[in-house]
Amino acid sequence: MSSVSLAAVYNGNPGVISLQSISTPRPRSAEILVEVEACTLCGSDLHSFEGRRAVPVPTVLGHEIVGRIAEFGPQAARTDLSGQPLVVGDRIVWAVVAACGCCTNCQRDLPQKCERSVKYGHEAFRPGYELLGGLAEHCLLTPGTAIAKAPASVSLPYTLSTMPGARALYDQTLAGTTTGGYVHPAVRMQDRSSLKQIPTQDVVFLRPGREQ
């Protein structure tokens, strides 16, 4: 595993994403390090990128993520939500919010409103916790993250289609083809016309429309 990960970093300047090399963290306690395979672009990501939605910065956007387990912290869970065993190399998806499980909202079965939450794709950098979004080569999962193991028989594009709000549709108008693929974790968004230069086997356009 590389000691650095490539990440698309948003610093709060509308329409600007910069590719940066960031130290790959080693998972501690109950953390899990994931190698990102793909990340869909939600409408909220585009709104943040365009300056129409406030987000803590600097940050790595992207919260609808598919990846493979790269490393477990020593106290990390070895099973998913349904009790399936987890091992290094398993393909997984996870909730947008990691919840503490102890605060008032968590006790009311509102983990998405956790008072001490970590929200993937919405966290400002802090030392050792820069890679908390999907537009990077790795993502660090913190304790309290709900994880679901993807069946080995299910393809990556189909797994993407199960992500919240995503419909894994291929857009012939933009891509010029219906060949399969996915949005690369470090895809540049500064110039959307540059997407046409990316090999179409590496791209799936999700929820295609005039603004996306």
mmCIF file of C-alpha atoms in Angstrom, residues 21-187:
data_model
loop_
_atom_site.group_PDB
_atom_site.id
_atom_site.type_symbol
_atom_site.label_atom_id
_atom_site.label_comp_id
_atom_site.label_asym_id
_atom_site.label_seq_id
_atom_site.Cartn_x
_atom_site.Cartn_y
_atom_site.Cartn_z
ATOM 1 C CA SER A 21 -0.948 13.850 -2.420
ATOM 2 C CA ILE A 22 -1.905 13.170 1.197
ATOM 3 C CA SER A 23 -0.285 10.762 3.642
ATOM 4 C CA THR A 24 -2.251 7.524 3.784
ATOM 5 C CA PRO A 25 -3.347 7.042 7.406
ATOM 6 C CA ARG A 26 -2.897 3.803 9.299
ATOM 7 C CA PRO A 27 -6.159 2.858 11.026
ATOM 8 C CA ARG A 28 -6.152 3.099 14.796
ATOM 9 C CA SER A 29 -8.428 1.499 17.401
ATOM 10 C CA ALA A 30 -11.750 0.680 15.650
ATOM 11 C CA GLU A 31 -10.974 2.485 12.365
ATOM 12 C CA ILE A 32 -10.886 0.815 8.951
ATOM 13 C CA LEU A 33 -8.908 1.989 5.932
ATOM 14 C CA VAL A 34 -10.666 1.498 2.593
ATOM 15 C CA GLU A 35 -9.242 1.654 -0.912
ATOM 16 C CA VAL A 36 -11.824 3.625 -2.876
ATOM 17 C CA GLU A 37 -13.007 1.948 -6.063
ATOM 18 C CA ALA A 38 -15.662 4.466 -7.047
ATOM 19 C CA CYS A 39 -17.709 7.396 -5.815
ATOM 20 C CA THR A 40 -20.919 8.765 -7.286
ATOM 21 C CA LEU A 41 -21.377 12.522 -7.476
ATOM 22 C CA CYS A 42 -24.443 13.604 -5.549
ATOM 23 C CA GLY A 43 -26.249 16.848 -6.326
ATOM 24 C CA SER A 44 -24.989 18.214 -3.000
ATOM 25 C CA ASP A 45 -21.393 17.607 -4.122
ATOM 26 C CA LEU A 46 -22.010 19.688 -7.232
ATOM 27 C CA HIS A 47 -23.706 22.413 -5.217
ATOM 28 C CA SER A 48 -20.705 22.563 -2.872
ATOM 29 C CA PHE A 49 -18.269 22.588 -5.790
ATOM 30 C CA GLU A 50 -20.162 25.428 -7.449
ATOM 31 C CA GLY A 51 -20.288 27.493 -4.238
ATOM 32 C CA ARG A 52 -24.051 27.126 -3.786
ATOM 33 C CA ARG A 53 -23.761 25.085 -0.582
ATOM 34 C CA ALA A 54 -21.561 25.755 2.437
ATOM 35 C CA VAL A 55 -19.152 22.971 3.390
ATOM 36 C CA PRO A 56 -16.217 22.938 5.858
ATOM 37 C CA VAL A 57 -12.912 23.343 4.012
ATOM 38 C CA PRO A 58 -10.450 22.130 3.027
ATOM 39 C CA THR A 59 -12.261 18.881 2.387
ATOM 40 C CA VAL A 60 -12.516 15.822 0.162
ATOM 41 C CA LEU A 61 -16.037 15.709 -1.254
ATOM 42 C CA GLY A 62 -18.011 12.550 -2.045
ATOM 43 C CA HIS A 63 -20.168 10.503 0.312
ATOM 44 C CA GLU A 64 -21.666 7.756 -1.903
ATOM 45 C CA ILE A 65 -18.644 5.495 -1.951
ATOM 46 C CA VAL A 66 -17.730 1.915 -2.852
ATOM 47 C CA GLY A 67 -14.385 0.491 -1.806
ATOM 48 C CA ARG A 68 -12.406 -2.510 -0.643
ATOM 49 C CA ILE A 69 -11.068 -2.982 2.865
ATOM 50 C CA ALA A 70 -7.328 -2.299 2.901
ATOM 51 C CA GLU A 71 -6.545 -2.532 6.617
ATOM 52 C CA PHE A 72 -8.287 -2.964 9.976
ATOM 53 C CA GLY A 73 -7.468 -1.105 13.153
ATOM 54 C CA PRO A 74 -6.767 -3.450 16.081
ATOM 55 C CA GLN A 75 -10.262 -3.015 17.605
ATOM 56 C CA ALA A 76 -12.201 -2.685 14.332
ATOM 57 C CA ALA A 77 -15.345 -4.761 13.831
ATOM 58 C CA ARG A 78 -14.885 -7.849 11.673
ATOM 59 C CA THR A 79 -18.571 -8.146 10.721
ATOM 60 C CA ASP A 80 -20.974 -5.897 8.825
ATOM 61 C CA LEU A 81 -24.502 -4.779 9.773
ATOM 62 C CA SER A 82 -25.994 -8.156 8.919
ATOM 63 C CA GLY A 83 -23.305 -10.141 10.693
ATOM 64 C CA GLN A 84 -21.384 -11.145 7.586
ATOM 65 C CA PRO A 85 -17.655 -11.574 8.241
ATOM 66 C CA LEU A 86 -15.344 -8.886 6.882
ATOM 67 C CA VAL A 87 -11.795 -9.487 5.674
ATOM 68 C CA VAL A 88 -9.203 -7.429 3.845
ATOM 69 C CA GLY A 89 -10.196 -7.174 0.184
ATOM 70 C CA ASP A 90 -13.960 -7.264 0.740
ATOM 71 C CA ARG A 91 -16.003 -4.738 -1.242
ATOM 72 C CA ILE A 92 -18.138 -2.603 1.049
ATOM 73 C CA VAL A 93 -20.434 0.416 1.152
ATOM 74 C CA TRP A 94 -21.152 2.497 4.243
ATOM 75 C CA ALA A 95 -23.429 5.128 5.735
ATOM 76 C CA VAL A 96 -22.765 8.818 5.144
ATOM 77 C CA VAL A 97 -22.647 9.478 8.908
ATOM 78 C CA ALA A 98 -20.560 7.724 11.562
ATOM 79 C CA ALA A 99 -22.478 7.983 14.833
ATOM 80 C CA CYS A 100 -21.306 7.774 18.446
ATOM 81 C CA GLY A 101 -24.275 5.664 19.586
ATOM 82 C CA CYS A 102 -24.409 7.416 22.953
ATOM 83 C CA CYS A 103 -25.761 10.955 22.487
ATOM 84 C CA THR A 104 -29.415 11.972 22.847
ATOM 85 C CA ASN A 105 -30.118 11.752 19.117
ATOM 86 C CA CYS A 106 -28.448 8.362 18.766
ATOM 87 C CA GLN A 107 -30.515 7.082 21.680
ATOM 88 C CA ARG A 108 -33.623 8.305 19.828
ATOM 89 C CA ASP A 109 -32.608 6.220 16.768
ATOM 90 C CA LEU A 110 -31.500 9.331 14.873
ATOM 91 C CA PRO A 111 -27.845 8.437 14.158
ATOM 92 C CA GLN A 112 -27.790 10.767 11.136
ATOM 93 C CA LYS A 113 -28.230 13.632 13.644
ATOM 94 C CA CYS A 114 -25.516 12.413 16.015
ATOM 95 C CA GLU A 115 -24.094 15.240 18.118
ATOM 96 C CA ARG A 116 -20.554 13.909 17.595
ATOM 97 C CA SER A 117 -20.955 12.659 14.045
ATOM 98 C CA VAL A 118 -18.375 12.267 11.323
ATOM 99 C CA LYS A 119 -20.020 12.990 7.978
ATOM 100 C CA TYR A 120 -18.144 11.569 5.020
ATOM 101 C CA GLY A 121 -17.483 14.073 2.256
ATOM 102 C CA HIS A 122 -18.313 16.970 4.581
ATOM 103 C CA GLU A 123 -15.405 17.099 7.038
ATOM 104 C CA ALA A 124 -12.677 19.739 7.163
ATOM 105 C CA PHE A 125 -9.113 18.469 7.328
ATOM 106 C CA ARG A 126 -7.621 17.715 10.715
ATOM 107 C CA PRO A 127 -4.301 15.977 11.331
ATOM 108 C CA GLY A 128 -4.562 12.318 10.389
ATOM 109 C CA TYR A 129 -8.170 12.700 9.245
ATOM 110 C CA GLU A 130 -7.895 14.330 5.840
ATOM 111 C CA LEU A 131 -9.161 11.335 3.865
ATOM 112 C CA LEU A 132 -12.809 11.280 4.909
ATOM 113 C CA GLY A 133 -14.400 11.627 1.462
ATOM 114 C CA GLY A 134 -14.838 9.556 -1.661
ATOM 115 C CA LEU A 135 -12.887 11.628 -4.190
ATOM 116 C CA ALA A 136 -9.601 10.093 -3.098
ATOM 117 C CA GLU A 137 -7.720 6.836 -3.420
ATOM 118 C CA HIS A 138 -8.368 5.926 0.225
ATOM 119 C CA CYS A 139 -11.023 6.730 2.818
ATOM 120 C CA LEU A 140 -10.645 6.250 6.564
ATOM 121 C CA LEU A 141 -13.740 4.870 8.291
ATOM 122 C CA THR A 142 -14.156 6.007 11.876
ATOM 123 C CA PRO A 143 -15.833 4.070 14.729
ATOM 124 C CA GLY A 144 -19.612 4.038 14.515
ATOM 125 C CA THR A 145 -19.752 3.677 10.734
ATOM 126 C CA ALA A 146 -22.504 1.334 9.518
ATOM 127 C CA ILE A 147 -20.930 -0.981 6.933
ATOM 128 C CA ALA A 148 -22.584 -3.332 4.431
ATOM 129 C CA LYS A 149 -20.626 -5.969 2.549
ATOM 130 C CA ALA A 150 -21.370 -6.094 -1.187
ATOM 131 C CA PRO A 151 -22.023 -9.586 -2.590
ATOM 132 C CA ALA A 152 -19.124 -10.874 -4.652
ATOM 133 C CA SER A 153 -21.555 -11.664 -7.477
ATOM 134 C CA VAL A 154 -22.631 -8.008 -7.845
ATOM 135 C CA SER A 155 -20.681 -5.835 -10.274
ATOM 136 C CA LEU A 156 -19.201 -2.467 -9.374
ATOM 137 C CA PRO A 157 -21.584 -0.419 -11.589
ATOM 138 C CA TYR A 158 -24.577 -2.235 -10.100
ATOM 139 C CA THR A 159 -23.266 -1.664 -6.571
ATOM 140 C CA LEU A 160 -23.008 2.035 -7.418
ATOM 141 C CA SER A 161 -26.624 2.024 -8.541
ATOM 142 C CA THR A 162 -27.695 1.039 -5.025
ATOM 143 C CA MET A 163 -26.103 4.118 -3.468
ATOM 144 C CA PRO A 164 -28.556 6.722 -2.094
ATOM 145 C CA GLY A 165 -29.950 8.899 -4.845
ATOM 146 C CA ALA A 166 -27.866 7.251 -7.557
ATOM 147 C CA ARG A 167 -29.284 5.618 -10.646
ATOM 148 C CA ALA A 168 -26.083 4.434 -12.413
ATOM 149 C CA LEU A 169 -27.243 5.539 -15.825
ATOM 150 C CA TYR A 170 -24.968 5.875 -18.830
ATOM 151 C CA ASP A 171 -25.534 9.129 -20.675
ATOM 152 C CA GLN A 172 -25.024 8.761 -24.412
ATOM 153 C CA THR A 173 -25.257 12.504 -24.923
ATOM 154 C CA LEU A 174 -22.257 13.280 -22.703
ATOM 155 C CA ALA A 175 -20.169 10.141 -22.961
ATOM 156 C CA GLY A 176 -21.042 9.204 -26.525
ATOM 157 C CA THR A 177 -21.260 5.546 -25.580
ATOM 158 C CA THR A 178 -22.994 3.155 -23.199
ATOM 159 C CA THR A 179 -19.793 1.308 -22.300
ATOM 160 C CA GLY A 180 -19.636 0.552 -18.565
ATOM 161 C CA GLY A 181 -17.383 2.055 -15.943
ATOM 162 C CA TYR A 182 -17.424 4.387 -12.973
ATOM 163 C CA VAL A 183 -16.476 7.850 -11.793
ATOM 164 C CA HIS A 184 -12.771 7.721 -10.916
ATOM 165 C CA PRO A 185 -12.055 8.810 -7.315
ATOM 166 C CA ALA A 186 -9.712 11.609 -8.416
ATOM 167 C CA VAL A 187 -11.699 12.825 -11.411
#
